[in-house]
XYZ file of C-alpha atoms in Angstrom:
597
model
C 0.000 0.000 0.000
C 1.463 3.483 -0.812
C 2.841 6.074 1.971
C 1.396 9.332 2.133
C 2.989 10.848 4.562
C 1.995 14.670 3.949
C -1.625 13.624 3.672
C -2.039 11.616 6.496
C -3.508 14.369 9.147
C -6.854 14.473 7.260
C -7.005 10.249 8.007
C -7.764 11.276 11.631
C -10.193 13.213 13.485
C -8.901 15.478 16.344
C -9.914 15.574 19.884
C -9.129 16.569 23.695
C -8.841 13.206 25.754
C -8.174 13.523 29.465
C -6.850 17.068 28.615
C -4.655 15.715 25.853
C -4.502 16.260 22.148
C -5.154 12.795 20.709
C -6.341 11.771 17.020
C -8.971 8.825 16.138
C -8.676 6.976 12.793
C -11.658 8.109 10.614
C -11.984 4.040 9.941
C -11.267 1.674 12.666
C -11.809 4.777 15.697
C -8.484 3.875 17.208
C -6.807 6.901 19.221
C -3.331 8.238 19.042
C -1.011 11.078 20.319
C 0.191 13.275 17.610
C 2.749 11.632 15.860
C 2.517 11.493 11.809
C 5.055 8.375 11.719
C 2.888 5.815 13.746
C -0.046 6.917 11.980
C 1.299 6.740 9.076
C 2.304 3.066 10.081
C -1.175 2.540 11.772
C -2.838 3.879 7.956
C -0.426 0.967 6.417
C -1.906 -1.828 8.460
C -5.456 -0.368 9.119
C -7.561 -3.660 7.856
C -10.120 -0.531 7.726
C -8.210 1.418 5.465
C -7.812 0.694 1.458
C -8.189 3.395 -1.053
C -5.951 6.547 -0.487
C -7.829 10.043 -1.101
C -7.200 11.394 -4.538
C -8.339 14.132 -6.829
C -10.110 12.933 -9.693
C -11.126 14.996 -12.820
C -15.068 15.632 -12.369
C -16.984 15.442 -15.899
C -17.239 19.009 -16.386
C -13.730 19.567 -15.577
C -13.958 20.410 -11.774
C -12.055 18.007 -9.659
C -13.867 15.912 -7.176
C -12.534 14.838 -3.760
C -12.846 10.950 -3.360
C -12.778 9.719 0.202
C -13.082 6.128 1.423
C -15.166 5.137 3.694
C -15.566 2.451 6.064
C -17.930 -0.363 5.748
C -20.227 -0.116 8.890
C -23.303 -1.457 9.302
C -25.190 1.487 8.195
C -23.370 2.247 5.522
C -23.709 0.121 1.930
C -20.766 -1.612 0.111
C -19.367 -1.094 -2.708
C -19.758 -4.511 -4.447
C -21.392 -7.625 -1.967
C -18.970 -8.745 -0.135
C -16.866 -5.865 -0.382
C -15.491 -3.274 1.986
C -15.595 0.386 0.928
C -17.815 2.402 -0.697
C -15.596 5.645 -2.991
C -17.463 8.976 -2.015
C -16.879 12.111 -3.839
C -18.256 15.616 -3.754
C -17.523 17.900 -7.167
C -17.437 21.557 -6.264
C -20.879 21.898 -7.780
C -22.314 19.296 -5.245
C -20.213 21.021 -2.307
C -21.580 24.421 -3.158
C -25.435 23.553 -3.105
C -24.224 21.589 -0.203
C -22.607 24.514 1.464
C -26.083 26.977 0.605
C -28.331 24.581 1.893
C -26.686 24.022 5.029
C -25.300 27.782 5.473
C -29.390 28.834 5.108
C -30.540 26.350 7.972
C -28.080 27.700 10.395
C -28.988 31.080 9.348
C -32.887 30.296 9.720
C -32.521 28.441 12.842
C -30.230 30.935 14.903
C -27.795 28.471 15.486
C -24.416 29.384 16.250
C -21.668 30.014 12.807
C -19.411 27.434 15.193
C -21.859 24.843 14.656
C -19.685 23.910 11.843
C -16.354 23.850 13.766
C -17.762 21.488 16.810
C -16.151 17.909 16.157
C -19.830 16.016 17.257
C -21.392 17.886 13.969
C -17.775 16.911 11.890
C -18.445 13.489 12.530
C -22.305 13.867 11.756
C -21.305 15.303 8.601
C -18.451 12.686 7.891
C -21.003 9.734 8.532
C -23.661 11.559 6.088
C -21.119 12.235 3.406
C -17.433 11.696 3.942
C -16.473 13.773 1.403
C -18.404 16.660 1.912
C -16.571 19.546 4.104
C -18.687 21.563 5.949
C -17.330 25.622 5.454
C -15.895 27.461 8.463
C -17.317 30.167 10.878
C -15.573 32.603 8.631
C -16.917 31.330 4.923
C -20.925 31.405 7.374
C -19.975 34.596 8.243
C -18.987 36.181 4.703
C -19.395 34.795 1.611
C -22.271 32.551 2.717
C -23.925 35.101 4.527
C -23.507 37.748 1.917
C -24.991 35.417 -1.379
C -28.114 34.113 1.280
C -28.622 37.790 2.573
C -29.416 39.113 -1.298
C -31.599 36.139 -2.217
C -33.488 37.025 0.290
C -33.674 40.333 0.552
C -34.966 40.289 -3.387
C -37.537 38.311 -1.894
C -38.615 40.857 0.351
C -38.746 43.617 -2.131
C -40.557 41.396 -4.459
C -43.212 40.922 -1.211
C -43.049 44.584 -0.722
C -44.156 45.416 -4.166
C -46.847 42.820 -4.691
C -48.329 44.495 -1.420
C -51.271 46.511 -1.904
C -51.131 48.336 2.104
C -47.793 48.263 4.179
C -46.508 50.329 6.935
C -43.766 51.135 8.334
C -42.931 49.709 12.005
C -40.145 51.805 13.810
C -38.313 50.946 17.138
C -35.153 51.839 18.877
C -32.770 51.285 21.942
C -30.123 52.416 23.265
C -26.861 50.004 24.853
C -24.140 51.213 27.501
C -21.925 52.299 24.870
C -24.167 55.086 24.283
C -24.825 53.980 20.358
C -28.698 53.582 19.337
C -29.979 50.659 17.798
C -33.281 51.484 15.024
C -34.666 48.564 13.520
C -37.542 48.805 10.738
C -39.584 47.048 9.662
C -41.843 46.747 6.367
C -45.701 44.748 7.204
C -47.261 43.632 4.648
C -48.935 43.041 6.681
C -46.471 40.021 7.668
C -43.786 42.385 9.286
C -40.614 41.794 7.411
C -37.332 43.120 8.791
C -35.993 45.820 6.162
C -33.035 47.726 7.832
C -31.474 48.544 10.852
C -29.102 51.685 11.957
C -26.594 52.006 14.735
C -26.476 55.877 15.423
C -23.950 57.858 17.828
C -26.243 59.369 21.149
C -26.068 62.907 19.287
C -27.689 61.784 16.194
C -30.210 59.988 17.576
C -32.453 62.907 16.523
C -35.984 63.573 15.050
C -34.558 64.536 11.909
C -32.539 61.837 11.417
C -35.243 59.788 11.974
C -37.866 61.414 10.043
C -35.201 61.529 7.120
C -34.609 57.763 7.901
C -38.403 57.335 7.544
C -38.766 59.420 4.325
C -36.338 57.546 2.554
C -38.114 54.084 3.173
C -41.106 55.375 2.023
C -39.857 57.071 -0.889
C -37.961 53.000 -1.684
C -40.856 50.682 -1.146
C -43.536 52.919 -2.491
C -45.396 56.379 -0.986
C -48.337 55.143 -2.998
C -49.038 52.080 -0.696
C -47.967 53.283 2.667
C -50.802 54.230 5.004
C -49.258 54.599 8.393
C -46.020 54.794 10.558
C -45.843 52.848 13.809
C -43.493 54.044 16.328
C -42.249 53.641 19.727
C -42.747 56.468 22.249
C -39.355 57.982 22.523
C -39.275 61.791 22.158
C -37.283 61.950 19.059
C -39.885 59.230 17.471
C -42.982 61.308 18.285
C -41.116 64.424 17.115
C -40.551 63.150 13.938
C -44.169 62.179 12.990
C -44.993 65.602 12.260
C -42.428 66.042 9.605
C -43.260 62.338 7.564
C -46.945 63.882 7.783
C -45.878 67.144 6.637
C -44.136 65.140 3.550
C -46.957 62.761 2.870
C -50.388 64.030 3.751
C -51.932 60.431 3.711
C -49.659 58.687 5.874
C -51.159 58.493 9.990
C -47.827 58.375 12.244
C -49.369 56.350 15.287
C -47.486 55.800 18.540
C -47.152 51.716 19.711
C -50.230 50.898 21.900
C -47.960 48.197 23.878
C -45.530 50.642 24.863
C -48.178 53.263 25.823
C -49.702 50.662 28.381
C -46.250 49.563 28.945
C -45.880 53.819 30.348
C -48.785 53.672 32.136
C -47.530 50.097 34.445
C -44.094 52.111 34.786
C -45.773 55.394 36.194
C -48.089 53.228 38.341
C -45.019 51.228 39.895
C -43.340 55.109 40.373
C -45.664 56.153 42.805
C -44.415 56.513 46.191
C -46.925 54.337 47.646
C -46.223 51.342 45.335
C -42.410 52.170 45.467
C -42.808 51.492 49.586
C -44.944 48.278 48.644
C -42.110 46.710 46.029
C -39.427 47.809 48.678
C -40.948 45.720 51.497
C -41.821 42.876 48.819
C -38.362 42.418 48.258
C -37.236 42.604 51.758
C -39.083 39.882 53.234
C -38.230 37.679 49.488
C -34.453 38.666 49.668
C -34.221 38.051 53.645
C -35.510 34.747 53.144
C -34.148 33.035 49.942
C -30.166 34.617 51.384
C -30.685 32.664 54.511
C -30.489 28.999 54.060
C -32.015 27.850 57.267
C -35.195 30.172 56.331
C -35.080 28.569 52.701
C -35.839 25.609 53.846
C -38.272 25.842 56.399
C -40.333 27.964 53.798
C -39.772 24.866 51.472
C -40.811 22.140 54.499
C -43.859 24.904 55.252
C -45.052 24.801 51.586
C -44.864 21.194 51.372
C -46.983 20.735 54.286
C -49.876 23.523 53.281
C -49.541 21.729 49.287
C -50.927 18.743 51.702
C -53.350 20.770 52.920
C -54.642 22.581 49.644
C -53.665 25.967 51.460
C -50.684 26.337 49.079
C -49.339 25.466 45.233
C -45.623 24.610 44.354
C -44.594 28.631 43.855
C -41.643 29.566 44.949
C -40.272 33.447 46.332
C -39.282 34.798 43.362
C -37.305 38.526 42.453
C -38.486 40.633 40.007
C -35.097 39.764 37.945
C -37.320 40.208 34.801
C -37.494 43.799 33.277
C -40.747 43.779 32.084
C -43.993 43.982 33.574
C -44.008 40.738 35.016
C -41.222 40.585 37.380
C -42.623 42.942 39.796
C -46.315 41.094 39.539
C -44.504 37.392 39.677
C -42.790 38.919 43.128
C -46.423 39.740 44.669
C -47.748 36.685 43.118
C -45.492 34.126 45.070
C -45.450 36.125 48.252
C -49.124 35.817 48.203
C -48.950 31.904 47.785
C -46.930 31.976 50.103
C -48.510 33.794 52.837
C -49.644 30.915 55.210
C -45.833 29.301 55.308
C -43.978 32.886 55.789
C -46.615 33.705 58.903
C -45.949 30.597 60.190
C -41.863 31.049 60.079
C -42.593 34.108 61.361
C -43.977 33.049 65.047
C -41.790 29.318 64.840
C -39.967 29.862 68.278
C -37.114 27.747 66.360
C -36.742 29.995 63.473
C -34.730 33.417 64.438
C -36.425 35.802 62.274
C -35.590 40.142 62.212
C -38.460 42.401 63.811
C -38.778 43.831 60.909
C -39.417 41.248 58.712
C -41.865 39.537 60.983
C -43.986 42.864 61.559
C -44.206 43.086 58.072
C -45.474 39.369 57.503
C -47.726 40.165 60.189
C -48.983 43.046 59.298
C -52.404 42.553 57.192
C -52.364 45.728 55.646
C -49.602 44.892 53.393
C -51.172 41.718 52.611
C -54.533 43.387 51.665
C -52.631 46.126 49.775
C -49.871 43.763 47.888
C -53.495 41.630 46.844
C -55.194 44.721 45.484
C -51.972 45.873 44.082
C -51.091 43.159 42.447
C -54.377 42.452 40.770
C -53.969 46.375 39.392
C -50.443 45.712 37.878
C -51.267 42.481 36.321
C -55.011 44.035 34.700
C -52.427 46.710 33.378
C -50.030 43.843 32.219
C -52.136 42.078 30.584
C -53.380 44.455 28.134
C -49.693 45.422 27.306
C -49.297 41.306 26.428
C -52.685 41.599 24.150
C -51.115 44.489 22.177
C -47.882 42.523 21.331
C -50.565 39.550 19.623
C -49.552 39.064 16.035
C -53.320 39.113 15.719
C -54.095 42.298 17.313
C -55.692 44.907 15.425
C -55.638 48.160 15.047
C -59.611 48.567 15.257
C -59.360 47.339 18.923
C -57.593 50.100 20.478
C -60.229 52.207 20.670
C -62.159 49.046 22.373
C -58.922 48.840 24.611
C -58.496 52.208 26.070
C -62.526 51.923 27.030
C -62.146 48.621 28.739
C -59.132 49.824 30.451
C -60.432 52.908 31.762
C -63.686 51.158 33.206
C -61.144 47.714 35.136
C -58.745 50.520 36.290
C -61.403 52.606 38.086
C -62.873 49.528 39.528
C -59.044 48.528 40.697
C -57.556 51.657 41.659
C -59.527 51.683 45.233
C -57.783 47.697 46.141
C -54.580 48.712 45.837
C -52.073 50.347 47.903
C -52.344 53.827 46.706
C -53.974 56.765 48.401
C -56.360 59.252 46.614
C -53.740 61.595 44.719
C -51.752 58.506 43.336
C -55.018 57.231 41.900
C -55.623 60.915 40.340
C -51.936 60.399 39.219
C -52.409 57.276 37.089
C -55.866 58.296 35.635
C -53.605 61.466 34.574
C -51.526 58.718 32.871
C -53.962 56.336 31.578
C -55.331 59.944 29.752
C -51.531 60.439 28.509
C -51.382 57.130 27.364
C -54.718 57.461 25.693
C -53.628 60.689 23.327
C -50.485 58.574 22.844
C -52.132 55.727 21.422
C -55.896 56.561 20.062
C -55.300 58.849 16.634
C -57.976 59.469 13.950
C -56.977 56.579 12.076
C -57.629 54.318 15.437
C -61.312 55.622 14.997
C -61.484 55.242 11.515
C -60.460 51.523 11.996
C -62.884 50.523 14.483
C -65.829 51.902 12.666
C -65.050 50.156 9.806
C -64.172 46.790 11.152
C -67.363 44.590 11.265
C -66.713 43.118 14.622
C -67.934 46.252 15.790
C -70.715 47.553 14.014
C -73.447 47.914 15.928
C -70.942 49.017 19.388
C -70.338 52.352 18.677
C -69.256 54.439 21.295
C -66.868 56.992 19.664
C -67.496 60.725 20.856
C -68.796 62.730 17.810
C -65.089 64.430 17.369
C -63.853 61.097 17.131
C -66.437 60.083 14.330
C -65.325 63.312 12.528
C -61.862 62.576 12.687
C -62.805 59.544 11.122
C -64.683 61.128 8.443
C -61.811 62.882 7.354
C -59.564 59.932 6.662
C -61.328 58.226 5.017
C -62.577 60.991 2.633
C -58.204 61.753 2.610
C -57.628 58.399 1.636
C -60.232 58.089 -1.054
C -58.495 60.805 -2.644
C -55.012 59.197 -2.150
C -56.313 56.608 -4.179
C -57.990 58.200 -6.740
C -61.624 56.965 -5.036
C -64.312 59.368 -6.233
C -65.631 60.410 -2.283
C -68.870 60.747 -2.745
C -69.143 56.903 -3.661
C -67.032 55.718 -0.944
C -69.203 57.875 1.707
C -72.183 56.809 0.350
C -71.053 53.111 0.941
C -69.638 53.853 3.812
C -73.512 54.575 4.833
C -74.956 51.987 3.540
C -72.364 49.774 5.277
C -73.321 51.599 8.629
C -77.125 50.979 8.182
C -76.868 47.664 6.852
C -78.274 48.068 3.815
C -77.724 46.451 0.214
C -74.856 44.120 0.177
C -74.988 44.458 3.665
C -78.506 43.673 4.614
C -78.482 39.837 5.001
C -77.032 38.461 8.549
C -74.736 35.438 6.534
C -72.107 38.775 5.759
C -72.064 39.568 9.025
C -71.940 36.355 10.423
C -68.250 35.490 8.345
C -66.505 38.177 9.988
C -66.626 36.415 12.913
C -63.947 33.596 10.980
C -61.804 35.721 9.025
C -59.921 39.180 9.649
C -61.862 42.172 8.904
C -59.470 42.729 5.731
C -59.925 40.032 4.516
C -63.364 40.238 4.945
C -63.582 43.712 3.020
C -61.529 42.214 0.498
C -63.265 39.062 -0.280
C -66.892 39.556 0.419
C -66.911 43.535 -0.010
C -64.710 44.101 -3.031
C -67.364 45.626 -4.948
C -67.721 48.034 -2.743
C -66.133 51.873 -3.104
C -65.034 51.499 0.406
C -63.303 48.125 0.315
C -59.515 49.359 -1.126
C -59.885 52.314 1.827
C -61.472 49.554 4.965
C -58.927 46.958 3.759
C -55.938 49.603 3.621
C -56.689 50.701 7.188
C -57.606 47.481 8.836
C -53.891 46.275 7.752
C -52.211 48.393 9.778
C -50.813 46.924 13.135
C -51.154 48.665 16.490
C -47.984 47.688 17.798
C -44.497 47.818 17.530
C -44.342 44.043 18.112
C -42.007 42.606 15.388
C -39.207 45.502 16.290
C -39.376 43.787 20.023
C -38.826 40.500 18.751
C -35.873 41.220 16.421
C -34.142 43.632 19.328
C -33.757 40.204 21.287
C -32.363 38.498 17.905
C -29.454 41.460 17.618
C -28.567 40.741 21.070
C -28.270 36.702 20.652
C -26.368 37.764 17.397
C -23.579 40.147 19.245
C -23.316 37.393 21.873
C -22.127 34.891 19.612
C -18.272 36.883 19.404
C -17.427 40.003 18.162
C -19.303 40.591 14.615
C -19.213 43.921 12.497
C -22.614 46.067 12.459
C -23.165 44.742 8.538
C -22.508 41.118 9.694
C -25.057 41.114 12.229
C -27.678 42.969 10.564
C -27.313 40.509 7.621
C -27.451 37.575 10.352
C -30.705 38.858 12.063
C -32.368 39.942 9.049
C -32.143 36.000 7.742
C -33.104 34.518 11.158
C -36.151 36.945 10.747
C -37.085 36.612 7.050
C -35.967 33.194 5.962
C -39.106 31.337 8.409
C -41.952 33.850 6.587
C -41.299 32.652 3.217
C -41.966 29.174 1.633
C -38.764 27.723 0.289
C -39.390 27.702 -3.443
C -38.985 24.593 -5.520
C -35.711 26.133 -7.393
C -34.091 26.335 -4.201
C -34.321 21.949 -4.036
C -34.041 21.452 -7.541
C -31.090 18.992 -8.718
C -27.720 20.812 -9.281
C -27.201 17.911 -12.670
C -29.506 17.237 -15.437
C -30.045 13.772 -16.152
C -27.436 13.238 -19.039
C -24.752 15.252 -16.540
C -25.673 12.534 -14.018
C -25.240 9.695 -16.801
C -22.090 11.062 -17.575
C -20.995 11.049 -14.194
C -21.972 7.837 -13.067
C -19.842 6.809 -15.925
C -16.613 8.230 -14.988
C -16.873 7.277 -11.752
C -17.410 3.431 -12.897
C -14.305 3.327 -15.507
């Protein structure tokens, strides 16, 4: 059998044994320190071992890699009763090879080391022994940069087959004092378009607004009905100047994080401040001290027994939304009976201050009432984030709010003023959130005919956009007021109750689109009913771009390329091209051919 000594190394897999470098034969699995002369003596008389890797001429001229591979049990022979089967991968196999597997890392978040981990090199080896799986660097370049522009042509392709999208704008800001800005493009699907990493001192309105402008002006002013924003200052500021620049665009400010203002000025107040601080006490004092751990433990046990108690645990509010603080309250309450008990255990040492507190049934009647407040408010900021949430039920919302808050406010720990105080806010939040269009969307939306209870400035603000956006698009106004009417009374298409009934089992833009089409109003209902409420999708990409920059250090390009395939490549269909056989049949004859000579 012939040496080859300067090839051996890729004969053996590497790997750290008992903190050792050590190298296992690819064919028998039998370990050895680094040493390329018994190796290359253990290749010579490796019963496993037969045909040497070579470089054969492919039939279009590429080479091919031809590796030999072990006959296991799962793996077929070459001839019965032979040994080895001869793999090879041409570079047109290893390139389809490469895309395919570079776009299900990409789509799947996984790490760009995936590739480098030995388990996955040997998962790869026993699939196809000749294929080589490309590096972190190739997934984090060339890869990335090919994958990134098929797909974003399939987003502009989306964009422009779109008949309504908006534009969905969110930023943050990181200890390095750089702002983050994603945007995105709904379609309604939301599709992630672009992102921006600005310097604190240009985080301005105007570069936003400009920033806004110029998306508009690329996917189409014609079809855009409405920005979405969070409520930062410079956001807000800038909604005046895309409005000034597009008359039928509505800039509307992210119901979620409205709400989300409202919880955070309700938690401020001095009274609900004192409550959290004492929360945390008594959690904190017991969880540090072992001994009280696990008498609370033993004392939950015993009341789960009893049905006085569930399995909760104390927990922190480590969480930094809305339901750290309420998930604090919550498992102090459940755990009420077992910390009262610790409390007067004459074999438990517990502070004064503590044990007044757990005593004290004040703060369990006002962390009750408090706690059902913050988690009524909490809950309405979770049913904003919804993919299905609509823009027609804000106006719904902010009613339903306004009543359970009122009917809350006198449970909870805070006095008279505070309770003037968040009303103040929940009336902030409210101009924040509820915009003409917001009206407009709800008396249009079928769900809801028949519950009108918009204010008569409301219904005129209404009025006017949809008479604005009948003339956007080219609507005579008359016509689409007049079926606007009819569509209020119930009358002509609308008179039978089978219409009304199917709303109930599709979305109301759909509904305008598929039952209603005839209709002037349908292309001005279905435009507005498209719009989302919320700036959801920017929320769930900001977590991507932080699992992204926690991978290793990654240029800004890099990782906006990375998140904007983890977010795009799952919300469209792979297309049969992207599967389709890299040979035609005569290539393949051809091949098979070669490879048999």
């Amino acid at each position: 059998m012939p040496r080859l000594q300067s090839g051996v190394w890729k004969h053996f897999t590497p790997a750290i044994k008992e903190g050792r470098e050590t190298f296992m034969c690819n064919y028998c699995l039998k370990t050895y320190t680094k040493n390329a002369t018994k190796m290359q003596m253990h290749l010579d008389k490796c019963k496993e071992y037969s045909v040497v890797s070579q470089q054969s001429p492919g039939p279009d001229g590429s080479s091919s890699a031809s590796i030999p591979v072990p006959s296991f049990s799962f793996l077929p022979s070459a001839t019965p009763g032979g040994q080895f089967l001869i793999d090879s991968v041409d570079q047109r196999s290893q390139a389809h090879a490469d895309e395919c597997l570079a776009r299900a890392v990409y789509a799947t978040s996984s790490p760009l080391t995936l590739t480098d981990n030995i388990y996955w090199k040997r998962f790869f080896s026993v699939l196809r022994p000749a294929y080589c799986p490309p590096t972190r660097e190739v997934l984090s370049s060339h890869l990335l940069d090919c994958e990134y522009d098929r797909v974003q042509s399939q987003v502009h392709e989306a964009i422009g087959k779109a008949d309504c999208v908006t534009i969905i704008c969110s930023g943050w800001s990181n200890i390095k004092e750089t702002g983050t800005i994603i945007y995105v493009v709904a379609t309604p699907v939301p599709l992630f378009y672009k992102s921006a990493t600005t310097k604190e001192q240009t985080y301005t309105s105007t570069f936003i607004a400009e920033e806004l402008k110029d998306i508009i002006n690329e996917v189409g002013p014609q079809k855009v009905f409405a920005v979405v924003t969070d409520n930062a200052p410079e956001m807000m500021a800038a909604w005046a100047q895309v409005e000034e620049a597009f008359p039928h665009i509505s800039a509307i400010g992210c119901t979620s994080c409205g709400v989300q203002q409202l919880f955070d000025d309700t938690v401020a107040t001095p009274s609900m401040t004192a409550l959290c601080r004492r929360a945390e006490q008594v959690v904190r004092y017991v969880k540090e001290r072992k001994l009280l751990a696990e008498a609370f433990r033993c004392w939950q046990t015993s009341n789960i027994r009893n049905h006085t108690a569930n399995g909760t645990t104390l927990a922190l509010p480590i969480n930094s939304d809305w339901t750290g603080v309420v998930n604090m309250f919550t498992s102090l309450l459940e755990g009420q009976n077992s910390l009262q008990e610790m409390a007067v255990s004459p074999t438990l040492d517990v502070e004064a201050s503590i044990r007044a507190t757990v005593q004290d049934a004040a703060f369990w009647k006002g962390l009750s009432g408090s706690r059902n407040l913050l988690y009524l408010i909490g809950n309405y900021i979770d049913y904003m984030k919804r993919e299905d949430a609509a823009l027609s039920g804000v106006v719904h919302l902010f009613s339903q709010l306004r009543y359970h808050i009122g009917a809350s406010l006198s449970g909870s720990v805070l006095h008279s003023a505070e309770q003037k105080a968040v009303m103040a806010s929940l009336d902030r939040c409210q101009e924040f959130c509820v915009k003409p269009i917001h009206a407009a969307a709800y008396m249009l939306d079928p769900k809801h005919a028949g519950q009108q209870t918009l204010s008569g400035e409301q219904i005129n603000s209404a009025y006017y956009v949809i008479s604005n956006l009948s003339h956007h698009l080219n609507l005579d106004e008359g016509k689409v007021l007049g079926s606007f009417a009819r569509f209020s009374a119930k009358q002509g298409l609308w008179k039978g109750a089978g219409i009304w009934s199917s709303c109930q089992h599709v979305s109301a833009s759909t509904w305008w689109k598929g039952l209603c089409s005839s209709e002037p109003l349908s292309a001005v209902a279905s435009a507005i009913l498209q719009i989302p409420p919320a700036t959801g999708a920017c929320d769930h990409l900001r977590s991507r771009f932080c699992n992204v920059k926690g991978q290793g250090s990654l240029p800004a390009d890099r990782v906006q390329k990375l998140v904007a395939l983890q977010a795009n490549l799952n919300l469209f269909e792979p297309s049969d091209c992207e599967y389709a056989p890299l040979e035609s049949e005569e290539e393949k004859k051809v091949s098979f051919q070669s490879e048999t000579q």
